[in-house]
Short mmCIF file of C-alpha atoms and ligand atoms in Angstrom, two decimals:
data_model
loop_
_atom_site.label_atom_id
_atom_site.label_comp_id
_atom_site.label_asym_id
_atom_site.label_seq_id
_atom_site.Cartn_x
_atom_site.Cartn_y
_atom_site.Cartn_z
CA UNK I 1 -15.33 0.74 34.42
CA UNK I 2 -15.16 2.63 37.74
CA UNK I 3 -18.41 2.66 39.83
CA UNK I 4 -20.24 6.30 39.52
CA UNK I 5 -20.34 8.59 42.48
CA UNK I 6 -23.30 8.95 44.40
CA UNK I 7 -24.92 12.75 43.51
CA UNK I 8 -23.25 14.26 46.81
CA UNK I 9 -19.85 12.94 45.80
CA UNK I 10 -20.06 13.93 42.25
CA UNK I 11 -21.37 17.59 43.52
CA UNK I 12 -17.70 17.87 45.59
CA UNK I 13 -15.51 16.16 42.81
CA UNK I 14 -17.03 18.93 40.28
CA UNK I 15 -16.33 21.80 42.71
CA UNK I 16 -12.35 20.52 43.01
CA UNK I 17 -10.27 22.41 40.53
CA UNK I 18 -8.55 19.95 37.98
CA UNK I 19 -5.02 19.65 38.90
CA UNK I 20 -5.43 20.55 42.10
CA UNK I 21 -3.55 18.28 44.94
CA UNK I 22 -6.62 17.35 47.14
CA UNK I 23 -6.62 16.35 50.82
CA UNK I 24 -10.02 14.23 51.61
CA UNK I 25 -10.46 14.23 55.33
CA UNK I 26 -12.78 11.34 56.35
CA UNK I 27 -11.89 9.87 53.34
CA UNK I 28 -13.44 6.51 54.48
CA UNK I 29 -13.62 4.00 51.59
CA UNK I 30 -11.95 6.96 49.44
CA UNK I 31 -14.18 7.21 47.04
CA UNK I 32 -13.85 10.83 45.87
CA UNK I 33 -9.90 10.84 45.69
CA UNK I 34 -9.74 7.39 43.75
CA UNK I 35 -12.22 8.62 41.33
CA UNK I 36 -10.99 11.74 40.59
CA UNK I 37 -7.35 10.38 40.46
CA UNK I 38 -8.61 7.69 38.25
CA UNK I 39 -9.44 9.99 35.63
CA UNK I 40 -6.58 12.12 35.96
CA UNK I 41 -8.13 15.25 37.17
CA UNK I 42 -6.06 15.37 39.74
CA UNK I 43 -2.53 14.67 40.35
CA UNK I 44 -2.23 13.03 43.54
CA UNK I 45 -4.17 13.35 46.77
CA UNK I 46 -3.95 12.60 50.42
CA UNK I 47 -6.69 10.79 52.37
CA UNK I 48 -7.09 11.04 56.32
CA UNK I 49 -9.19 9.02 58.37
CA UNK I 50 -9.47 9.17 62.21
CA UNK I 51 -9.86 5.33 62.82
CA UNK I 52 -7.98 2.21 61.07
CA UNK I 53 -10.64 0.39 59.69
CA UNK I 54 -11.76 3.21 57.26
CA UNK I 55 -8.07 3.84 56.60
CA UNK I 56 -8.01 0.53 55.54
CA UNK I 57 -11.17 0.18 53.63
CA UNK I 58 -9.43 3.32 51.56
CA UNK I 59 -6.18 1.21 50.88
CA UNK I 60 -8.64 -1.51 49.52
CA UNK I 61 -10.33 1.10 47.21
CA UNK I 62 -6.76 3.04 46.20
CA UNK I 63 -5.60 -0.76 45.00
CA UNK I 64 -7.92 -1.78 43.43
CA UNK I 65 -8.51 1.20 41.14
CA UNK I 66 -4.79 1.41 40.56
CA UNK I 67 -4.56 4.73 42.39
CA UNK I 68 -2.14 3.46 45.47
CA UNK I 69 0.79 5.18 44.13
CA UNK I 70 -0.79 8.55 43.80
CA UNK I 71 -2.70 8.75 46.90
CA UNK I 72 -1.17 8.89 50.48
CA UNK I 73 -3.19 7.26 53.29
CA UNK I 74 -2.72 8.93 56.74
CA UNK I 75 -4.04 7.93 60.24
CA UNK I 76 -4.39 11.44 61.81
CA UNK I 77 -7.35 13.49 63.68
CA UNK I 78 -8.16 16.29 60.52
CA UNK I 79 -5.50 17.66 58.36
CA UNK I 80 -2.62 17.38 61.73
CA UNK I 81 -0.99 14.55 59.52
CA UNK I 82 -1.39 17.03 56.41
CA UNK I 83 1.47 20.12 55.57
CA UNK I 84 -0.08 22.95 54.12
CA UNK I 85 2.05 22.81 50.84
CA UNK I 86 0.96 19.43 49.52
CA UNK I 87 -2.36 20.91 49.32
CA UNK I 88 -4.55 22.85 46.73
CA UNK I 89 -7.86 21.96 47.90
CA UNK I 90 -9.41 20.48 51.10
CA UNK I 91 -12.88 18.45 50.93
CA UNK I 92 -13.93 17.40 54.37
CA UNK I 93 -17.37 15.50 53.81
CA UNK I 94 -19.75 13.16 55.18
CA UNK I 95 -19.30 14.54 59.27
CA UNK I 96 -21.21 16.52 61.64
CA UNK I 97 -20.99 20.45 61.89
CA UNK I 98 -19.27 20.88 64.97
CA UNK I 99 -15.95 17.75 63.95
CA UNK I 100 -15.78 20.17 61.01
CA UNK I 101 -15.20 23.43 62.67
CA UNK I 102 -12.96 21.47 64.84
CA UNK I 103 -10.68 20.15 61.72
CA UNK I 104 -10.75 23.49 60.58
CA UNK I 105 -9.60 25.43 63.47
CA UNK I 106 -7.08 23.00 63.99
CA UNK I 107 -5.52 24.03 60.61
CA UNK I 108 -5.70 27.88 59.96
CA UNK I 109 -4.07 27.04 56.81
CA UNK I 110 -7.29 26.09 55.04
CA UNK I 111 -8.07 29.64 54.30
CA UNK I 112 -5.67 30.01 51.34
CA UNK I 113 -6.72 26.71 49.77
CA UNK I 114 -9.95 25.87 48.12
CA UNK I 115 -11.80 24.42 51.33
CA UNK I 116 -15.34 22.69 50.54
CA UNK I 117 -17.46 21.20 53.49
CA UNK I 118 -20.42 18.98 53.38
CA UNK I 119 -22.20 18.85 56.56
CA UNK I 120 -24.46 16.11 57.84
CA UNK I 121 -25.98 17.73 61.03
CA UNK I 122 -25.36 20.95 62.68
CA UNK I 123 -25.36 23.43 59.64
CA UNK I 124 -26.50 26.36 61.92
CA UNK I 125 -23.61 26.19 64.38
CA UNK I 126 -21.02 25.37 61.41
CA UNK I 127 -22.24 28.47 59.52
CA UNK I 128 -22.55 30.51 62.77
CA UNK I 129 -19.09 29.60 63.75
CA UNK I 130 -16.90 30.74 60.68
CA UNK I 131 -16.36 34.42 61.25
CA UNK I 132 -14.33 33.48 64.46
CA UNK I 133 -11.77 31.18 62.34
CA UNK I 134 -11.81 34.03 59.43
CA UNK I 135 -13.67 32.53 57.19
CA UNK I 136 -17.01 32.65 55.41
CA UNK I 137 -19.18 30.45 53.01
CA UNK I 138 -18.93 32.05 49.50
CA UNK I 139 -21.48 29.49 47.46
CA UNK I 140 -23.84 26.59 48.74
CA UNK I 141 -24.65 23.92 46.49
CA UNK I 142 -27.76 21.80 47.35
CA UNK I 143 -28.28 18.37 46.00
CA UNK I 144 -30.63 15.54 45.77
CA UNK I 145 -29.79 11.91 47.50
CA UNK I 146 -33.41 10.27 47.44
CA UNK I 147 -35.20 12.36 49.10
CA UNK I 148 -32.30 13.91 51.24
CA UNK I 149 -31.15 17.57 50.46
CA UNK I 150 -27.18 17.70 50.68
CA UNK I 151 -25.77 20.85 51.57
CA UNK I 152 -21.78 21.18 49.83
CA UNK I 153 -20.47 24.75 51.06
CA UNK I 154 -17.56 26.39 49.40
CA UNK I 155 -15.53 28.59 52.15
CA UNK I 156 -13.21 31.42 51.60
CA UNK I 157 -11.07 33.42 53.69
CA UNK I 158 -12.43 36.75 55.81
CA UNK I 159 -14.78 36.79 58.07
CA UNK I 160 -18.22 38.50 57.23
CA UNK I 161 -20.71 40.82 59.94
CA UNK I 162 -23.01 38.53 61.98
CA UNK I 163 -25.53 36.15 59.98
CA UNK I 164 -29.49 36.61 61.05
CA UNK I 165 -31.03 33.60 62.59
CA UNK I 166 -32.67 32.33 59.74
CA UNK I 167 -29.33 33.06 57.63
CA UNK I 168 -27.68 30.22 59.81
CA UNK I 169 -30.74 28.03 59.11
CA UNK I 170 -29.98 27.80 55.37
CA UNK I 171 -27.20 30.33 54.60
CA UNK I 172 -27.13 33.46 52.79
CA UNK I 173 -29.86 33.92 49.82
CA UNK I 174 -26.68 34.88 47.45
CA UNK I 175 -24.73 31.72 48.17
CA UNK I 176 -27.76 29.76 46.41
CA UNK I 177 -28.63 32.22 43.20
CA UNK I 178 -29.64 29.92 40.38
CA UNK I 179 -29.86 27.15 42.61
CA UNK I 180 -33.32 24.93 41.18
CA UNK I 181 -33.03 23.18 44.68
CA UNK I 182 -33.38 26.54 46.93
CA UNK I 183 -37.06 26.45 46.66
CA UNK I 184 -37.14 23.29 47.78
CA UNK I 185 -34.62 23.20 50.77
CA UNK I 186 -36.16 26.72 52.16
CA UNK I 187 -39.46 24.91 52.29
CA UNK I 188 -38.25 21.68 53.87
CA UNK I 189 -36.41 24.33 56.82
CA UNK I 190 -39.72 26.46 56.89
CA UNK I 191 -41.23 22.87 57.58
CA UNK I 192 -38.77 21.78 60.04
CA UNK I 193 -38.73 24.78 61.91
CA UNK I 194 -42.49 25.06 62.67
CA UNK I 195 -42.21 21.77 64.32
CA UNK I 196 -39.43 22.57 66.48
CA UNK I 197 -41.53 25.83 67.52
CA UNK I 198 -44.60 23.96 68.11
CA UNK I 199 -42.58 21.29 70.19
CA UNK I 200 -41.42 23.98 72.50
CA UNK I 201 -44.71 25.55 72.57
CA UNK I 202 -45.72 24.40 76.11
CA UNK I 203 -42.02 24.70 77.92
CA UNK I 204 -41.46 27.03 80.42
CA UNK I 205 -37.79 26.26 80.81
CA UNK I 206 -35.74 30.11 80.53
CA UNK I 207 -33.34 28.64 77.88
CA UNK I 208 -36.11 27.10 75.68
CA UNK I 209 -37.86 30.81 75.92
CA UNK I 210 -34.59 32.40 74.11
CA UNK I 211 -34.26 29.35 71.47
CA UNK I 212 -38.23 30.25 70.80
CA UNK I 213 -37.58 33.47 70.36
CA UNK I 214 -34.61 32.70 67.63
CA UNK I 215 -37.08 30.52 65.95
CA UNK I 216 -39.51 32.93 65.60
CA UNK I 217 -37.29 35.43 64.16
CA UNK I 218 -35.76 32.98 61.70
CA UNK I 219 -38.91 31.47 60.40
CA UNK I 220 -40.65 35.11 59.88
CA UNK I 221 -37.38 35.66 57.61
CA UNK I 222 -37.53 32.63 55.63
CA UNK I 223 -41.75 32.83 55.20
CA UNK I 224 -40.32 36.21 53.50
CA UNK I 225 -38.04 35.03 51.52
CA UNK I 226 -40.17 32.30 50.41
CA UNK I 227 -43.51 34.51 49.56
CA UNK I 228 -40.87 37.06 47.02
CA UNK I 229 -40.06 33.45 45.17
C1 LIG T 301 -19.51 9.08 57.02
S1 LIG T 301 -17.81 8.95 56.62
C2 LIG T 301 -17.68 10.07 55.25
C3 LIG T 301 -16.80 9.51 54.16
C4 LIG T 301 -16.60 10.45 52.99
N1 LIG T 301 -15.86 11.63 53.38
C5 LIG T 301 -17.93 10.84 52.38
O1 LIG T 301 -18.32 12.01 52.50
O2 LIG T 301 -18.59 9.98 51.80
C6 LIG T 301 -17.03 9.89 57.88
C7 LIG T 301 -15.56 9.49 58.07
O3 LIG T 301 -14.91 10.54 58.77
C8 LIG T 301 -14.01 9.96 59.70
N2 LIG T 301 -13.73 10.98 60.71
C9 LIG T 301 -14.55 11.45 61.69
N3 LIG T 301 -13.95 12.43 62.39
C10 LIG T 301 -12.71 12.60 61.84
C11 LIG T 301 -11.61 13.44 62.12
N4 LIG T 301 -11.65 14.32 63.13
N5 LIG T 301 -10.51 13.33 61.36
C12 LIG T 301 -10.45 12.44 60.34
N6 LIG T 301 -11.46 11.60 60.04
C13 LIG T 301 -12.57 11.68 60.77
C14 LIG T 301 -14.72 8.72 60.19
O4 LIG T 301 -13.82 7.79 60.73
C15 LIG T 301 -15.39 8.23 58.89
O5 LIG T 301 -14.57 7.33 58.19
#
C-alpha cells in the first residue's frame, strides 16, 4: 500500500486532469508523479529537479513504487529539459515566489497547458508578476498542513488589469468562492499585516514610507472584505 500524500500534495494531484502527461518541477523525492502514476491517473510524467541529490532521491521513489518506466527523471533548471508536447499539465510546488516566476518565464509554453503553482514565500510578487508573462490566476485553493495555510493557484493564459494591494496579499475574492478556508487565511493576512505596519511604525527611511502606505491600503481592503463575511 502506497504511503498517502500529505494534504498539500493531495490538493495538486486532485487539481491534475486524469490522463494528463504531467511535468513536476522540483519534483524532489517525486512524490506527486509516483502516486498519481501508481494509480493510473496518469499516463506517464516527467520529473525535474535542479540538483542531483533530489534527482536521485526521485529515482529511489520511481523504483520502488514500480513507476521507473513511466516517469522520466531530468537534471535541468525548470521545464529547459522539458518540450512543450510531452506535456498536459505543469505542477511546480514546494519553491519560493520569485524561482517560480522565473521557471515560468523561462517557458512561455505553460500558458496552453494546465499550469498549477504552490508557493512557499513571496505570494504577493508571484501574483503581482503574472500579467507581464500573460497570465493570470483563475482559482486558489487553500489548505490545511498543521497549522500552515497552503496556497495551490491554478493559472491560465491572458493577462488581467492591475491587482489592488491587498488583491496581491491573498488574491482575488472570486478565485476563493466556496472556499471554507478563506475566512481563515484573510484573517491570518489581516494579522500578519498589522504587524508588519506596526514594525515600520517608527522608520523614517523614504522607501519604508511607500511600503507603509501599500500596507495601509491593503489592510483597509481586506478589514472590508472581512466585516461583509
Ligand atoms: C521543497 S522541494 C519541493 C518538492 C515537491 N515539489 C513538493 O512540493 O513537495 C523543492 C525542490 O525544488 C528544486 N528546485 C529549486 N529550484 C528549482 C529549479 N529552478 N528547477 C528545478 N528544480 C528546482 C529543489 O532542488 C528541491 O528539490
Amino acid at each position: 500500500m502506497a504511503p498517502r500524500l500529505t494534504p498539500r500534495l493531495e490538493t495538486l494531484a486532485r487539481l491534475v486532469p486524469p490522463g494528463a502527461r504531467l511535468a513536476d518541477v522540483g519534483t524532489d523525492h517525486a512524490y506527486l508523479p509516483a502516486w498519481l502514476l501508481e494509480r493510473g491517473a496518469i499516463p506517464r510524467a516527467v520529473g525535474t529537479d535542479l540538483r542531483p541529490g533530489p534527482l536521485a532521491r526521485a529515482r529511489e521513489t520511481a523504483e520502488r513504487r514500480g513507476v521507473a518506466d513511466r516517469l522520466s527523471l531530468r537534471l535541468c533548471d525548470g521545464l529547459r529539459g522539458v518540450a512543450a508536447e510531452e506535456v498536459d499539465c505543469v505542477v511546480i510546488a514546494g519553491m519560493g515566489g520569485e524561482t517560480i516566476l522565473g521557471i515560468l518565464a523561462a517557458a512561455p509554453w505553460v500558458a496552453e497547458k494546465v499550469c498549477l503553482v504552490q508557493p512557499m514565500s513571496s505570494l504577493p510578487d508571484l501574483r503581482g508578476g503574472l500579467a507581464p508573462l500573460g497570465l493570470h490566476v483563475a482559482r486558489e485553493f487553500l489548505t490545511l498542513e498543521g497549522e500552515t495555510l497552503y496556497v495551490v493557484m491554478e493559472l491560465r493564459a491572458g493577462a488581467e488589469g492591475p491587482l489592488t494591494a491587498a488583491q496581491r496579499l491573498v488574491g482575488r475574492e472570486e478565485c476563493h468562492r466556496g472556499d471554507p478556508l478563506w475566512p481563515r487565511y484573510l484573517r491570518q493576512e489581516i494579522a500578519r499585516t498589522r504587524r508588519a505596519l506596526a514594525g515600520l511604525e517608527r522608520s523614517r527611511r523614504p522607501e519604508d514610507d511607500r511600503r507603509r502606505r501599500e500596507l495601509a491600503a491593503a489592510l483597509a481592503e481586506m478589514e472590508e472584505r472581512a466585516e461583509a463575511m
